[in-house]
Coordinates of C-alpha atoms and ligand atoms in Angstrom, one line a residue:
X1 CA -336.5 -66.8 -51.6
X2 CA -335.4 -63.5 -51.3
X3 CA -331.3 -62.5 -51.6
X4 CA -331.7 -61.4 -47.6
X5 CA -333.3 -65.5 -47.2
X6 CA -330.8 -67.0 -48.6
X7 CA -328.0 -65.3 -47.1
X8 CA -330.0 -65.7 -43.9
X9 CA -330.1 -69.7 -44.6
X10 CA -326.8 -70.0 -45.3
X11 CA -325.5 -68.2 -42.1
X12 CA -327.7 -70.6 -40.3
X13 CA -326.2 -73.5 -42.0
X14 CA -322.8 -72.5 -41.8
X15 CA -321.4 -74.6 -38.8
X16 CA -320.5 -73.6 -35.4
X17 CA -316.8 -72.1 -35.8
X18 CA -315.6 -73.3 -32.0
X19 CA -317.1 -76.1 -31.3
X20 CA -316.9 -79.3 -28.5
X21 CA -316.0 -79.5 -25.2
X22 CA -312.2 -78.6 -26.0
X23 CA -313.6 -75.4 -27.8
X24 CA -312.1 -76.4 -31.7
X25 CA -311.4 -73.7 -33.4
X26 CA -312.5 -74.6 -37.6
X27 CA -310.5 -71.3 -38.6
X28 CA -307.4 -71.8 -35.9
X29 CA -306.9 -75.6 -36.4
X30 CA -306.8 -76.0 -33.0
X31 CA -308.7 -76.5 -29.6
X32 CA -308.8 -73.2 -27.2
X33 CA -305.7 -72.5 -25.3
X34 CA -302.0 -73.2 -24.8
X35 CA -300.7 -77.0 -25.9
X36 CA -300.9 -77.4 -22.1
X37 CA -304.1 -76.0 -21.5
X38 CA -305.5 -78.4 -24.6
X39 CA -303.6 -81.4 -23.5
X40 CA -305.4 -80.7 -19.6
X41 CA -308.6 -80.4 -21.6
X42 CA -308.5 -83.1 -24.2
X43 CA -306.7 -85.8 -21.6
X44 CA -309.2 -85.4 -18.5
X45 CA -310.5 -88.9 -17.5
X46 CA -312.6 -90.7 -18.4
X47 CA -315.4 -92.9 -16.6
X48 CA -317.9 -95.6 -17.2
X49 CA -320.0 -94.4 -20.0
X50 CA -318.2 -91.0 -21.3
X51 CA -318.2 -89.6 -17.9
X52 CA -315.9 -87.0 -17.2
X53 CA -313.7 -86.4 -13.8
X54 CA -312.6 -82.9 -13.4
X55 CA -309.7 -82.3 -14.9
X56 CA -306.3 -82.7 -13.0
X57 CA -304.6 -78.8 -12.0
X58 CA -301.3 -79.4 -14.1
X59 CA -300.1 -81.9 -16.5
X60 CA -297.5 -84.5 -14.9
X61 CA -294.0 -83.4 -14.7
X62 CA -292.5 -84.5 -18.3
X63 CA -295.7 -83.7 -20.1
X64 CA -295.8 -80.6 -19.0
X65 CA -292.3 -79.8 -19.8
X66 CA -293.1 -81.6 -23.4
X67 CA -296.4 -79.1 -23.7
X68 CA -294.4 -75.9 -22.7
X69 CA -291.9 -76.6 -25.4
X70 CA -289.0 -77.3 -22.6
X71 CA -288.0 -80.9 -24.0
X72 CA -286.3 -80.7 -27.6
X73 CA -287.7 -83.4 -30.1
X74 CA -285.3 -86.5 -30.5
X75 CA -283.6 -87.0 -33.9
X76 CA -285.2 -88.7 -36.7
X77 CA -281.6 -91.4 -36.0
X78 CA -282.4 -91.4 -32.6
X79 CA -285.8 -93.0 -33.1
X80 CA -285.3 -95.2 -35.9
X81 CA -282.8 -96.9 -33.7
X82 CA -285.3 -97.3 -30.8
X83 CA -288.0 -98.3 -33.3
X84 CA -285.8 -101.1 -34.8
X85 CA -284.3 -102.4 -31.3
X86 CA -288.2 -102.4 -29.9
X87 CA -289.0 -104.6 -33.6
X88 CA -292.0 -101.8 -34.2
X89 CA -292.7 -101.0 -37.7
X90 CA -294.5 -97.7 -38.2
X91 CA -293.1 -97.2 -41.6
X92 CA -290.7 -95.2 -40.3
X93 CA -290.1 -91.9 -39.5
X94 CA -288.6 -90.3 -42.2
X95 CA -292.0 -89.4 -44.1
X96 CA -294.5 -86.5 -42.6
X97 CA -297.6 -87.6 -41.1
X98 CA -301.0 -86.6 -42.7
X99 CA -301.8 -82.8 -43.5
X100 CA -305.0 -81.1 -42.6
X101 CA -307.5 -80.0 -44.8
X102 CA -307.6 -83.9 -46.3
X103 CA -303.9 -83.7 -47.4
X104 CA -303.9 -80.1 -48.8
X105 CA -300.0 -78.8 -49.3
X106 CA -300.9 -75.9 -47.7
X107 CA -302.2 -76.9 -44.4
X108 CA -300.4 -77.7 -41.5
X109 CA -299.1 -81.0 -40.8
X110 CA -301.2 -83.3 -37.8
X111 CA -301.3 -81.8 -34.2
X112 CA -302.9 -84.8 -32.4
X113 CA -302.2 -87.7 -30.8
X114 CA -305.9 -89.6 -30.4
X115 CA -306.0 -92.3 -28.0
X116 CA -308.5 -95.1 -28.0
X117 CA -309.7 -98.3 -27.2
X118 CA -310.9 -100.7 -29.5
X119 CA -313.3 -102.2 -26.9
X120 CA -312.8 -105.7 -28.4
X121 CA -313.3 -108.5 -28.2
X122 CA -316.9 -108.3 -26.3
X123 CA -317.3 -111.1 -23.7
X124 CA -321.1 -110.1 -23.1
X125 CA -322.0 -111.6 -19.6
X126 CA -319.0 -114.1 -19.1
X127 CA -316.4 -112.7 -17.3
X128 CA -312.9 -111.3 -18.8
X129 CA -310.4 -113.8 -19.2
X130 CA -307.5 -114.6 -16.3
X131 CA -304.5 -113.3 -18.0
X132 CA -306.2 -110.1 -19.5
X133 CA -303.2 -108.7 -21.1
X134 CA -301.5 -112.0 -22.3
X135 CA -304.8 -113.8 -23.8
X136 CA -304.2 -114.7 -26.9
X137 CA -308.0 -113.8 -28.3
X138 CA -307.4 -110.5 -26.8
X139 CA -304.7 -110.1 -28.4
X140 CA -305.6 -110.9 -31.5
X141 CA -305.7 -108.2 -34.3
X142 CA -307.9 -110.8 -36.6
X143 CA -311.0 -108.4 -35.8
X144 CA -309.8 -105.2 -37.0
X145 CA -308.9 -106.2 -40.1
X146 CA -311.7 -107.6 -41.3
X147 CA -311.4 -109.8 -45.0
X148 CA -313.2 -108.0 -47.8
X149 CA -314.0 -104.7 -46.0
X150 CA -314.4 -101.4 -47.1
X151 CA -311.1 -99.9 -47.4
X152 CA -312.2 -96.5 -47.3
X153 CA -313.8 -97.6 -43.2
X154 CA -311.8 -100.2 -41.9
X155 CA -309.2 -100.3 -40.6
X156 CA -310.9 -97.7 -38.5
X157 CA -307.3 -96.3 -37.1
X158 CA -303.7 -95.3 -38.1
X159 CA -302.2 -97.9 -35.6
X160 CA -303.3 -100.9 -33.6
X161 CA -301.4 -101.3 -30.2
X162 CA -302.0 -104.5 -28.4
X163 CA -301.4 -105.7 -24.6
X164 CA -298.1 -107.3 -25.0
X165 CA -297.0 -104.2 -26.8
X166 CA -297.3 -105.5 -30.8
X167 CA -298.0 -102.7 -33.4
X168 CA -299.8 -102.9 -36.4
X169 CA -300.2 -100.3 -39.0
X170 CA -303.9 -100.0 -40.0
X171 CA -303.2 -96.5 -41.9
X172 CA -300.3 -95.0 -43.6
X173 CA -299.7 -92.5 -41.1
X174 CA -299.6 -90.1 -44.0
X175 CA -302.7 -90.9 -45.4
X176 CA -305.7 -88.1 -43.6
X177 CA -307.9 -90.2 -41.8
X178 CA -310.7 -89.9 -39.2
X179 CA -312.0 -92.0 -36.7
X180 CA -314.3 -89.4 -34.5
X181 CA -317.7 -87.6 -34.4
X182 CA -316.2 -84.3 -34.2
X183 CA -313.9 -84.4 -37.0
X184 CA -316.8 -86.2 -39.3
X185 CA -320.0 -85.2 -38.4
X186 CA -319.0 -81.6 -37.0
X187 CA -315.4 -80.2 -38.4
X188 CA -315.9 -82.2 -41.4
X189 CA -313.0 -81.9 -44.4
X190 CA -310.9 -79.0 -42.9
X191 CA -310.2 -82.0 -39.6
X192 CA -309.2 -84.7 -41.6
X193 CA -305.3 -85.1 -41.4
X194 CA -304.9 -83.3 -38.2
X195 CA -305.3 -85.9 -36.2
X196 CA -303.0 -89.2 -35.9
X197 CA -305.2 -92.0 -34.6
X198 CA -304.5 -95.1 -32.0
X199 CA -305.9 -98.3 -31.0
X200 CA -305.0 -99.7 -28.0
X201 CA -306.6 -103.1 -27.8
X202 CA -309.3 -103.6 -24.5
X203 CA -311.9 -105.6 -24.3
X204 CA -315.2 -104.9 -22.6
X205 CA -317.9 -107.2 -21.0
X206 CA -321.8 -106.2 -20.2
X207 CA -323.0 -104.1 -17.3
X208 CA -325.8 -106.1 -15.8
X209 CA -326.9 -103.0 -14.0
X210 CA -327.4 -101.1 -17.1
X211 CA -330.7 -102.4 -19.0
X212 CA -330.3 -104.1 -22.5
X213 CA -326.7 -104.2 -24.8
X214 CA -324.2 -102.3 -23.8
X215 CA -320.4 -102.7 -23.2
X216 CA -320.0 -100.1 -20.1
X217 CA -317.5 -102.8 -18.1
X218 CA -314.0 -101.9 -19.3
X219 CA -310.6 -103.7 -17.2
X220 CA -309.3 -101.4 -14.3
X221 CA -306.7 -101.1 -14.9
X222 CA -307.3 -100.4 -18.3
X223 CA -304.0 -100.4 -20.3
X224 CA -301.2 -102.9 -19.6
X225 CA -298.1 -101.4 -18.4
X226 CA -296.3 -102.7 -21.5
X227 CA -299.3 -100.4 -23.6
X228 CA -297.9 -97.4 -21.9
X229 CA -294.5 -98.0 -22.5
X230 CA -295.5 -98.5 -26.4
X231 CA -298.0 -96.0 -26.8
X232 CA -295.3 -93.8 -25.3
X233 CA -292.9 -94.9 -27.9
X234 CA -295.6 -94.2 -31.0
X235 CA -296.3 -90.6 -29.2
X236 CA -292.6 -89.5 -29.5
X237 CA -292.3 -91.2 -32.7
X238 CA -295.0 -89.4 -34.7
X239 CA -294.2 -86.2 -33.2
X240 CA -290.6 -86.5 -35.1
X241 CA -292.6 -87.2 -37.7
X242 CA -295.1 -84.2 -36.9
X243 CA -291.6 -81.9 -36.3
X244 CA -293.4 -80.9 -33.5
X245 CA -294.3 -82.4 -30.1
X246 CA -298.2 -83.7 -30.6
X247 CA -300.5 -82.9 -28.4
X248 CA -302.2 -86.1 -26.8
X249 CA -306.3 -86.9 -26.8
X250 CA -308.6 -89.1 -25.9
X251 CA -312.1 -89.7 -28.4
X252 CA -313.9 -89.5 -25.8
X253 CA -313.1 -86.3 -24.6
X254 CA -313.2 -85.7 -28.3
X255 CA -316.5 -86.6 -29.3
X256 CA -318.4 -85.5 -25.3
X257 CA -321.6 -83.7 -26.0
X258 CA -322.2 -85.1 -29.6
X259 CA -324.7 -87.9 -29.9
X260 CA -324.1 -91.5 -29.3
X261 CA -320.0 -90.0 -28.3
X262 CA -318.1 -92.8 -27.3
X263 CA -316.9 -93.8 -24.2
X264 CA -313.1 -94.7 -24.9
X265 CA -310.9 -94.9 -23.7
X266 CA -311.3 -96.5 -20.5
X267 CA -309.4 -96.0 -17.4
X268 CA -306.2 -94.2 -19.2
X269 CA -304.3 -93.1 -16.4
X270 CA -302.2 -89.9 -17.4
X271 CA -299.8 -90.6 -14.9
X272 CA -298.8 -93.9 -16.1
X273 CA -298.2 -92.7 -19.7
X274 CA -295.9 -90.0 -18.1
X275 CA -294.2 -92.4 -16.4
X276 CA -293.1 -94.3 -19.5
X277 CA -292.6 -91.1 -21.7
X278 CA -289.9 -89.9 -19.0
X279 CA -288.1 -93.3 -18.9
X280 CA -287.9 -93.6 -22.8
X281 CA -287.0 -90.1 -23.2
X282 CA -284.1 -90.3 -20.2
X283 CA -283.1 -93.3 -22.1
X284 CA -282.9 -91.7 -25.6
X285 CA -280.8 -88.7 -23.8
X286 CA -278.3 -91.5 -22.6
X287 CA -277.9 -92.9 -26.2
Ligands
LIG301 ZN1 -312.5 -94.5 -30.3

């Protein structure tokens, strides 16, 4: 192969620099735009099967005050006091979260907050159970930390949030992880760090419309109101740890566009979350 051939091949081998639906930016760090333009981008809903609904015109009221910088980050006391009275152990916030670039000194510290579902426990064909957020096999953590597994794969997520609002840590969130197509198949090793990941626990059933295995039927509502409140908690708490506010994600949104993207999470309602971040940071003001 010529000199002029191989530099050719390796320009064409060289990945995309900007890259998903969110436009990520290899060089930058960062999806296109403002943290409220990302945030509009990264946290439009979701449907059955990945499907995307347009994109609402403006963030709700206190995220879009977080996004524009307009709400100052509550201190590191602050938080460990509201972790402790809520009994939710993070490993506290004193530590930074992960670095980009798999940990490298020199890169900045994690910008995102990923939301996802677990999509377990599968009930197939039998229907969910009454009490979807109090069930006890819901519940359960049991299948995401499976005995004897791979700890470089499971588990699969920086923190587990169930429906009764119980945390579990699955990663150090100090330690680089990812958990999404773009960051491993696409970004690869400059992604992993930047982005904090969450479980929020959901299970999923069979659509008998839809031909052959598949999970497509999530709950509607899909989180339980005590989820938001928690995963509302865990976003102000890893900003601290961040020293910046993060800005929130979904995989799907993520992943859309990639093969075999996944569909989570289901039925996240934006307003809900903004809800509970409002009340919990009024309340923090009060303290
Ligand atoms: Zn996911």
């Amino acid at each position: 192969m010529s000199l002029l051939l191989a530099a050719l091949a390796l320009q064409t081998a060289a990945p995309d620099p900007v890259v998903g639906l969110c436009r990520f930016d290899v060089a930058q760090l960062s999806f296109a735009g403002s943290p409220a333009e990302q945030a509009r981008c990264l946290m439009q809903p979701v449907g059955k099967r990945g499907a995307l609904a347009a994109s609402p015109k403006r963030l709700p009221g206190t995220l879009s005050r977080v996004m524009a910088g307009r709400v100052p980050l509550p201190s590191r006391d602050v938080v460990t006091h509201l972790l402790a009275a809520e009994r939710m152990d993070i490993g506290g916030v004193d530590q930074p979260v992960s670095r980009a670039r798999d940990g490298d000194p020199t890169a900045p510290l994690a910008r995102y907050f990923v939301i996802h579902d677990t999509s377990t426990p599968y009930y197939g064909d039998e229907p969910f159970p009454a009490d979807i957020d109090g069930d006890a096999r819901v519940n359960s953590f049991r299948p995401y930390f499976p005995a004897n597994a791979d700890p470089e794969k499971f588990p699969v997520a920086h923190l587990f949030l169930n429906r009764i609002g119980q945390v579990l840590v699955g990663q150090p969130l100090s330690r680089p992880w990812r958990a999404t197509k773009l960051e491993t198949r696409v970004i690869g090793l400059p992604a992993k760090g930047l982005f904090l990941h969450v479980e929020t626990v959901m299970p999923r059933r069979r659509d008998p419309a839809i031909e052959g295995w598949n999970d497509a039927i999530a709950p509607n509502p899909g989180f339980s109101a005590r989820q938001y409140d928690r995963l509302a908690i865990l976003y102000i708490a890893l900003s601290v740890r961040a020293g910046g506010w993060l800005i929130p994600a979904q995989h799907a949104t993520m992943d859309h566009g990639l093969p075999q993207a996944h569909d989570d999470p289901q039925n996240f309602r934006i307003k809900d979350f903004d809800r509970a971040l409002h009340r919990r940071l009024r309340a923090l003001r009060r303290d």
